[in-house]
Tab-separated table of C-alpha atoms in Angstrom:
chain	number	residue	atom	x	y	z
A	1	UNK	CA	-98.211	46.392	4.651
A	2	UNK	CA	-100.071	43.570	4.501
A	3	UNK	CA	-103.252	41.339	4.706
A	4	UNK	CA	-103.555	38.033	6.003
A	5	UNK	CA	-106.626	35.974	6.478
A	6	UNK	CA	-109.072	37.469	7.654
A	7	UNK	CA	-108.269	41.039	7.466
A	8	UNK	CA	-110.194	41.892	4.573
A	9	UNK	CA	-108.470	42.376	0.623
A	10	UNK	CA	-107.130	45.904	0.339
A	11	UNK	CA	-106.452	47.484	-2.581
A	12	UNK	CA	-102.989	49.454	-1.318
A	13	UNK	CA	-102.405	46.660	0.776
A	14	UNK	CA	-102.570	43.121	0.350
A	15	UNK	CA	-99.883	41.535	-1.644
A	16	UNK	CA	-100.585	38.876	-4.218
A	17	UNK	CA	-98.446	36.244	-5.808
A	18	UNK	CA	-98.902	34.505	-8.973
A	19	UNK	CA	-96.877	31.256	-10.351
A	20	UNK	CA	-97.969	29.837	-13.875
A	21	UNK	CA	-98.388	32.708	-16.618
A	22	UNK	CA	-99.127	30.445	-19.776
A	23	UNK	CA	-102.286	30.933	-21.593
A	24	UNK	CA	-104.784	31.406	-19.526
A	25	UNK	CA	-102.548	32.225	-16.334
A	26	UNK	CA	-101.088	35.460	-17.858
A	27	UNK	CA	-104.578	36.406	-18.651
A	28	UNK	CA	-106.041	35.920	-15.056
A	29	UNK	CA	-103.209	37.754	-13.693
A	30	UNK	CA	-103.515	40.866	-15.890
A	31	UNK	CA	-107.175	41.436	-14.243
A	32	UNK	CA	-105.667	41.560	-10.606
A	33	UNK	CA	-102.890	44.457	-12.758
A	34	UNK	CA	-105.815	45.889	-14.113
A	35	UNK	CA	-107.427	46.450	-10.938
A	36	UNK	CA	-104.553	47.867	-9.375
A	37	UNK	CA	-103.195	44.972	-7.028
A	38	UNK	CA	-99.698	44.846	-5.966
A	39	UNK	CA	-98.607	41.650	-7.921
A	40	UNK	CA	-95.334	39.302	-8.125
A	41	UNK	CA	-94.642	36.402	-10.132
A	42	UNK	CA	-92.468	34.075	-10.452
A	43	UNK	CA	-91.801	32.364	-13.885
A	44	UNK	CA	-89.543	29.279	-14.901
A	45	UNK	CA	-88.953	31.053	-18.671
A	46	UNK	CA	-88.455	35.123	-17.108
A	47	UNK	CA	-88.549	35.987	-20.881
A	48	UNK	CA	-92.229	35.036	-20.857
A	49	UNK	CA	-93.051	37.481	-17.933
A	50	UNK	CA	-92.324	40.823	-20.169
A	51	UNK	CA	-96.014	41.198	-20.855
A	52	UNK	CA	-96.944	41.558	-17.215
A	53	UNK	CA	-93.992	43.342	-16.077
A	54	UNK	CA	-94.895	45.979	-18.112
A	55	UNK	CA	-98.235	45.988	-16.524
A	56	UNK	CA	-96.559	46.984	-13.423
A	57	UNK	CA	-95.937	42.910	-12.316
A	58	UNK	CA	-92.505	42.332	-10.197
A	59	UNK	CA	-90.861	39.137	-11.104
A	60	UNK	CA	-89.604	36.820	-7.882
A	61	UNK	CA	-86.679	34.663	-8.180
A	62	UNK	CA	-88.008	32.140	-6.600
A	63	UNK	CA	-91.579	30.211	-5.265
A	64	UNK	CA	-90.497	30.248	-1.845
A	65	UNK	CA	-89.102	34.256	-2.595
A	66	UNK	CA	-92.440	35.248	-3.224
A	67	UNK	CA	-94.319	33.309	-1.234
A	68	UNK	CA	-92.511	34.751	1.280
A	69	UNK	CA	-93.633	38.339	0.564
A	70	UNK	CA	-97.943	37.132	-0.626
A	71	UNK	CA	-100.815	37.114	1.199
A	72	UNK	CA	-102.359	35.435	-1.411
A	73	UNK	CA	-100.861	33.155	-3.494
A	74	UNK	CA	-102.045	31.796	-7.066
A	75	UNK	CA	-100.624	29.286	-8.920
A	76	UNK	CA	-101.688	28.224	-12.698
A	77	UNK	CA	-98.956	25.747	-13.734
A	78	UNK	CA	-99.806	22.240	-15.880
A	79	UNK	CA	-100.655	18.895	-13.897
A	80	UNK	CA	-100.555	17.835	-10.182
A	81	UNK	CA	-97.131	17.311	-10.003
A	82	UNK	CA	-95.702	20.404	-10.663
A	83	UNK	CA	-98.260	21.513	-8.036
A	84	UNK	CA	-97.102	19.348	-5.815
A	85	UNK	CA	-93.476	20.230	-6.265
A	86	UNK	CA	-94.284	24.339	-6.418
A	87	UNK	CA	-95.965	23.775	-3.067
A	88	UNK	CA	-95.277	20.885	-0.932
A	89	UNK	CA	-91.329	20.634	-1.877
A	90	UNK	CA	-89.052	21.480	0.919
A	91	UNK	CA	-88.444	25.077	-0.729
A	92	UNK	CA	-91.508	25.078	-1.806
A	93	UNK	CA	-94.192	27.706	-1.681
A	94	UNK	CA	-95.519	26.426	1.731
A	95	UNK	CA	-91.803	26.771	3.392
A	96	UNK	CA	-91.964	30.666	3.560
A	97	UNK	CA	-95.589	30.956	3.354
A	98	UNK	CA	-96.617	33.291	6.388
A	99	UNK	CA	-99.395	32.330	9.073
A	100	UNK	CA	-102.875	33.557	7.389
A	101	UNK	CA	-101.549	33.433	3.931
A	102	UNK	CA	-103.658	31.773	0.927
A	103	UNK	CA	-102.954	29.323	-1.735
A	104	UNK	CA	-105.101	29.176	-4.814
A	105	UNK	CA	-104.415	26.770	-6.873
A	106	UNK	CA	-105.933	27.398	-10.478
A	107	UNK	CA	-104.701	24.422	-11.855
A	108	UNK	CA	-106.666	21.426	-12.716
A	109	UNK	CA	-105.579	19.105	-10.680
A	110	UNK	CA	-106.528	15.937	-8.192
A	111	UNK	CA	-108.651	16.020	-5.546
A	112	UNK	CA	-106.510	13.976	-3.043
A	113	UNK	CA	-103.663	16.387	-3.793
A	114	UNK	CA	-105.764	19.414	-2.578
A	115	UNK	CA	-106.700	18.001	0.095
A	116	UNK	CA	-102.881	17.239	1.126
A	117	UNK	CA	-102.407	20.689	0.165
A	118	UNK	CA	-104.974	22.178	2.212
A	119	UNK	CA	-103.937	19.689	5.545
A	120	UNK	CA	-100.329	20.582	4.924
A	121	UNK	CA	-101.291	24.587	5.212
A	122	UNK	CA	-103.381	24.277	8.212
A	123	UNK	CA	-100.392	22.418	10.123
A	124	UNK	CA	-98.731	25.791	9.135
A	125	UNK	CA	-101.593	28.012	10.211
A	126	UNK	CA	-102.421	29.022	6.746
A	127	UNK	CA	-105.154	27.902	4.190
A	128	UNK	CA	-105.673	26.746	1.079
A	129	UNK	CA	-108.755	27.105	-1.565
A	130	UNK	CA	-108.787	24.646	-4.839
A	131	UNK	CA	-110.547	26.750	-7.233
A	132	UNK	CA	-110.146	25.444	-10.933
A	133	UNK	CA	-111.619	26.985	-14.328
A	134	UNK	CA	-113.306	26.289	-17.154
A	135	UNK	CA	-113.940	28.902	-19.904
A	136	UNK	CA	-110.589	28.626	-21.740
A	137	UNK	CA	-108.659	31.243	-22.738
A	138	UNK	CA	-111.914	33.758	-23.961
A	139	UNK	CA	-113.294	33.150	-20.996
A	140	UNK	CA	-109.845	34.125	-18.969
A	141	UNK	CA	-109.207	37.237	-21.359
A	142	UNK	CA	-112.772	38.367	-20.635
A	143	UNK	CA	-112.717	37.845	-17.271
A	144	UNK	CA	-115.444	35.698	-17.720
A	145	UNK	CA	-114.325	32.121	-16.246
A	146	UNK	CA	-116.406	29.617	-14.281
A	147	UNK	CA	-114.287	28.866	-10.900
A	148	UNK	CA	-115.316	26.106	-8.754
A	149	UNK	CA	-114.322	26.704	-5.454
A	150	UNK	CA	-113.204	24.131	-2.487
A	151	UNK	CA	-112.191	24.534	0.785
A	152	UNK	CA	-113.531	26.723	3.564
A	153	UNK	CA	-116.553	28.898	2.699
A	154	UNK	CA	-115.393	32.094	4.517
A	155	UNK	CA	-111.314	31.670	2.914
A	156	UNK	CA	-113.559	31.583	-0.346
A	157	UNK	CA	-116.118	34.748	0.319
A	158	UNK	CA	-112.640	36.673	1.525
A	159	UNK	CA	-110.875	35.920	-1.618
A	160	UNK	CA	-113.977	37.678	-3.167
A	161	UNK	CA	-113.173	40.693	-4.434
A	162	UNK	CA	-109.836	38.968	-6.171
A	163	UNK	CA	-111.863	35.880	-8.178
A	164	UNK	CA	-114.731	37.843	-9.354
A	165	UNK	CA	-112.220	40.037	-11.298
A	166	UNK	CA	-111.450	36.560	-13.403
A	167	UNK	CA	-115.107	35.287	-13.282
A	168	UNK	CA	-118.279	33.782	-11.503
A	169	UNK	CA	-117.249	31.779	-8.432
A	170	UNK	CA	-119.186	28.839	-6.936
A	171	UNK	CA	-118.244	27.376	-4.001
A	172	UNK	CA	-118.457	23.487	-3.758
A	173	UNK	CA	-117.968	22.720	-0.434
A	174	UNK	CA	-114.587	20.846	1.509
A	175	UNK	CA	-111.287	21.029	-0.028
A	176	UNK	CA	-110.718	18.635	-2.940
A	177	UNK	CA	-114.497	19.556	-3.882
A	178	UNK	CA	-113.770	22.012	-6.389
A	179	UNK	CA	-111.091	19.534	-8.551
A	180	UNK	CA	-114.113	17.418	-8.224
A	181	UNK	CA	-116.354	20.245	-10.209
A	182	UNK	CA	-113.916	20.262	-12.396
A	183	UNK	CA	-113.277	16.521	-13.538
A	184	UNK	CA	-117.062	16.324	-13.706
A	185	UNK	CA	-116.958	19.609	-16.159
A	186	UNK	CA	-114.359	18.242	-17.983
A	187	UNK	CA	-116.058	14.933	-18.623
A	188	UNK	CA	-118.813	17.034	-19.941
A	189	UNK	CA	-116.662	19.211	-22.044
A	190	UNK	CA	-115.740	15.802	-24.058
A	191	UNK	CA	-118.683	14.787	-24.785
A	192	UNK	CA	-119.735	18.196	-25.879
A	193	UNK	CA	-116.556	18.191	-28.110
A	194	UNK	CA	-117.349	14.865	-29.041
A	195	UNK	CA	-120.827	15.390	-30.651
A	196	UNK	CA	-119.666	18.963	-31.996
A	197	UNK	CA	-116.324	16.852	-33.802
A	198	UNK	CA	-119.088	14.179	-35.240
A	199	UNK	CA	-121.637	16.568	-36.537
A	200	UNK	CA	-119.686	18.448	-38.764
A	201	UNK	CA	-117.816	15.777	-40.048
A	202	UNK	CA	-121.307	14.328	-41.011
A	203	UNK	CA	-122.782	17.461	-41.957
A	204	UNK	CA	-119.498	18.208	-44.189
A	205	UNK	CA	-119.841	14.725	-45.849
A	206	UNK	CA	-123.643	15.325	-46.333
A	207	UNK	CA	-122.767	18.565	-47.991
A	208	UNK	CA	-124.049	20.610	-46.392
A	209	UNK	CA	-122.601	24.447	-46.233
A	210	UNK	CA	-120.730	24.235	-42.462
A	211	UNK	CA	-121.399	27.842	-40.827
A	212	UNK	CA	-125.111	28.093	-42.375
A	213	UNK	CA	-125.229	23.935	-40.563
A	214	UNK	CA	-123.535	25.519	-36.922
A	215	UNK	CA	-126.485	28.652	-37.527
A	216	UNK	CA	-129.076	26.303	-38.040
A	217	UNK	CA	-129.063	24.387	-35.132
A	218	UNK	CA	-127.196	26.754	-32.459
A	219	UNK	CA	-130.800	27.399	-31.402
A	220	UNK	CA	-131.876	24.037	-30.669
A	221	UNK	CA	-130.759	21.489	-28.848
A	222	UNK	CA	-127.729	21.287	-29.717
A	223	UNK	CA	-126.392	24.187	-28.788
A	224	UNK	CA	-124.041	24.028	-25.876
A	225	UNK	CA	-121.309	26.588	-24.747
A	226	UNK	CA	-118.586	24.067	-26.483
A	227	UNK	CA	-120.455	24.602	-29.723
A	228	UNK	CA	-120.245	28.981	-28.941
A	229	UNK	CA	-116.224	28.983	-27.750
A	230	UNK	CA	-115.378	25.958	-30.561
A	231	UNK	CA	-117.407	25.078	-33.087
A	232	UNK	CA	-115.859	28.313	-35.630
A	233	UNK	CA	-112.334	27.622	-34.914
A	234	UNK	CA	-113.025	24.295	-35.594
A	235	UNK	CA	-114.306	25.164	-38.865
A	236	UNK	CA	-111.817	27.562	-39.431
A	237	UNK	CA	-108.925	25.173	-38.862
A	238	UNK	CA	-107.947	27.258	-35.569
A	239	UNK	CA	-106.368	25.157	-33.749
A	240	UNK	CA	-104.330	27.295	-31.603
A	241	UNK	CA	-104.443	26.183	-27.641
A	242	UNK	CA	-106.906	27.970	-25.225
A	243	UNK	CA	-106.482	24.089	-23.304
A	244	UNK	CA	-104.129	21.800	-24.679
A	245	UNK	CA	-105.150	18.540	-25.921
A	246	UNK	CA	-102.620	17.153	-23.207
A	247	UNK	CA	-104.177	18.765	-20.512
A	248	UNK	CA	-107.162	17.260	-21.541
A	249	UNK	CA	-106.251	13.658	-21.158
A	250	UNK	CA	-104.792	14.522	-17.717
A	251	UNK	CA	-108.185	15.462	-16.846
A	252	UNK	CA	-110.291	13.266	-18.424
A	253	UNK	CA	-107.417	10.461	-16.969
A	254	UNK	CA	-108.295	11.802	-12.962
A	255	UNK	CA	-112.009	10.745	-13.797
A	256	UNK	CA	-111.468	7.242	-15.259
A	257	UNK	CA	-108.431	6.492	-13.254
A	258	UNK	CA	-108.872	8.004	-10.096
A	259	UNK	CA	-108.819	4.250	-9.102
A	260	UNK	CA	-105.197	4.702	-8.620
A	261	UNK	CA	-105.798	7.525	-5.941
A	262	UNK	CA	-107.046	4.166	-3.646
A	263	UNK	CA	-110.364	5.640	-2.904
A	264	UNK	CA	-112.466	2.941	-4.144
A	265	UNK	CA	-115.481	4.386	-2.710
A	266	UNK	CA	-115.503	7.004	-5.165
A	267	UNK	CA	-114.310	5.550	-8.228
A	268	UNK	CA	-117.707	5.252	-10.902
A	269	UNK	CA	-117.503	3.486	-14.529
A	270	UNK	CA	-117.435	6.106	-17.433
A	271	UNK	CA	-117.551	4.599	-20.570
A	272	UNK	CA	-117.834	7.722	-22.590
A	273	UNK	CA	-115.768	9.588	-20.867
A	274	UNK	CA	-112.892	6.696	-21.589
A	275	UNK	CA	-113.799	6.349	-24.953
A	276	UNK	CA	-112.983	10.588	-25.109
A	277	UNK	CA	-109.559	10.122	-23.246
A	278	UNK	CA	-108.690	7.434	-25.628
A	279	UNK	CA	-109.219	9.934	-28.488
A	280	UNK	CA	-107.878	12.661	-27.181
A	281	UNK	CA	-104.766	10.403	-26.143
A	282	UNK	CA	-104.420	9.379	-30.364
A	283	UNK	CA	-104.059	13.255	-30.613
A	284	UNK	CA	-100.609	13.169	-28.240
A	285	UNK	CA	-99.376	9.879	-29.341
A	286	UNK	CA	-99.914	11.753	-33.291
A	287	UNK	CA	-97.814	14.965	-31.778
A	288	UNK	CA	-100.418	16.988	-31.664
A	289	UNK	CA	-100.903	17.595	-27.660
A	290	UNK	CA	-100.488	21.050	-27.796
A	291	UNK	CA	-102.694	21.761	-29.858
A	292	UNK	CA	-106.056	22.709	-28.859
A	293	UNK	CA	-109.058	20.648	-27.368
A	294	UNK	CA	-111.120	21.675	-30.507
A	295	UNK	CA	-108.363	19.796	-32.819
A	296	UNK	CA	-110.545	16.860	-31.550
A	297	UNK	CA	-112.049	16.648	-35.034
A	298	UNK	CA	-109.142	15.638	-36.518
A	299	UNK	CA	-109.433	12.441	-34.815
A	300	UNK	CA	-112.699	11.363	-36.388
A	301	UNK	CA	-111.809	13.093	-40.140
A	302	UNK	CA	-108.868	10.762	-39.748
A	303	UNK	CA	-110.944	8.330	-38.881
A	304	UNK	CA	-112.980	8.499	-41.942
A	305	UNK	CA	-110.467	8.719	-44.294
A	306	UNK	CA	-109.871	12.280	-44.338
């Protein structure tokens, strides 16, 4: 049984993929469980798939294995160029992938590469949707993400009934358009992270009492969704990754250098968003890229003596 574009989803029937079951992978993947979908992945470390095998997830050898056997196919993995090898590789998802099949690729990635992505599936007479997140891992746990959709608007309104089980989807418009949305977001995440970083290393050295500070002014204008996922692990010390610091600069890096991508037309000057990539980029050269984007305050303490 299957379901190919555009017989509609089916519960009993459609067959979904999923490649990249880190942090917030593993957690989008255990909705489409959840909601009883007939789901394999494939994972480079099998020892990390336990948790969704027991779920009822089969495990593939392979990405061209299960691509073989998907309708729809996710993928979740860590920059553009394990994308580009999971997909565009000679063995590669796209080398099995059947005519009507889907790729969804989750991962923040470039814009240019989804749209070579999404010409290299229509030469095969299948499609392609880039459709990153933002929400970290809460927001993937809670099935509560923001997904920013590109491609073609119907692909998008059939893959429907799968997204909304991981969150709100928008579509943006061609392919490339939603690794667009996401840059943008993740330029605004910095700042956010940025200001949040500053003012309670200021409030701390005002003395002031931290959590009664964050209460204070969570009602104002400066409250912000960085300051509601962030600002008490930051306080806390919590540290632990729901987006790695390294993942960060990759982002931030496809904003301020997408110079190198040779579309000129595009490229706009960014000054804070540089200045955040060059912080963020202190925290991996100091070893701490995995740790999370919230360790960002470490940066300035250290700064200031701390």
């Amino acid at each position: 049984m299957e379901t190919p574009y555009p017989k509609p989803i089916s519960l009993t029937q459609t067959r979904i993929g999923w490649i990249g079951i880190g942090v917030m992978g593993a957690a989008m993947a255990s909705h489409l469980l959840s909601a009883g979908y007939s789901l394999t992945i494939y994972a480079r470390s099998p020892s990390k798939a336990s948790s969704l095998l027991s779920q009822g997830a089969h495990l593939a050898h392979s990405p061209h294995q299960l691509a073989r056997q998907s309708d729809v196919v996710f993928t979740m993995v860590g920059n553009p160029q394990d994308v580009k090898q999971i997909v565009l590789q000679p063995n590669g998802i796209l080398s099995t992938l059947n005519p009507g099949a889907v790729i969804v690729d989750h991962t923040s990635s470039s814009p240019s590469l989804a749209r070579q992505i999404y010409a290299s599936a229509r030469e095969k007479g299948c499609w392609s949707v880039d459709a990153p997140v933002s929400g970290g891992d809460i927001g993937a746990r809670e099935g509560k993400l923001a997904i920013f959709a590109g491609g073609e608007r119907p692909v998008v309104e059939w893959l429907t009934p799968l997204l909304d089980l991981m969150g709100r989807v928008t579509y943006m418009g061609e392919a490339g358009y939603g690794q667009s949305c996401k840059i943008g977001n993740q330029i605004m995440v910095g700042a956010n992270l940025m200001g949040l970083s500053e003012g309670l290393v200021f409030a701390e050295k005002a003395g002031l009492e931290l959590s009664k500070y964050m209460e204070a002014i969570r009602g104002g204008g400066a409250g912000s969704t960085a300051m509601e996922l962030f600002g008490r692990r930051t306080i806390e010390r919590d540290f632990k990754p729901g987006a790695f610091v390294e993942y960060m600069v990759k982002d931030l890096g496809m904003g301020v250098d997408v110079v190198k991508e040779e579309e000129d037309e595009r490229v706009v000057v960014l000054p804070g968003a540089a200045l955040c990539k060059q912080l963020f980029s202190s925290m991996v050269a100091n070893g701490d890229g995995k740790l999370g984007i919230q360790g960002l305050i470490t940066v300035v303490e250290r700064i200031n003596g701390k």
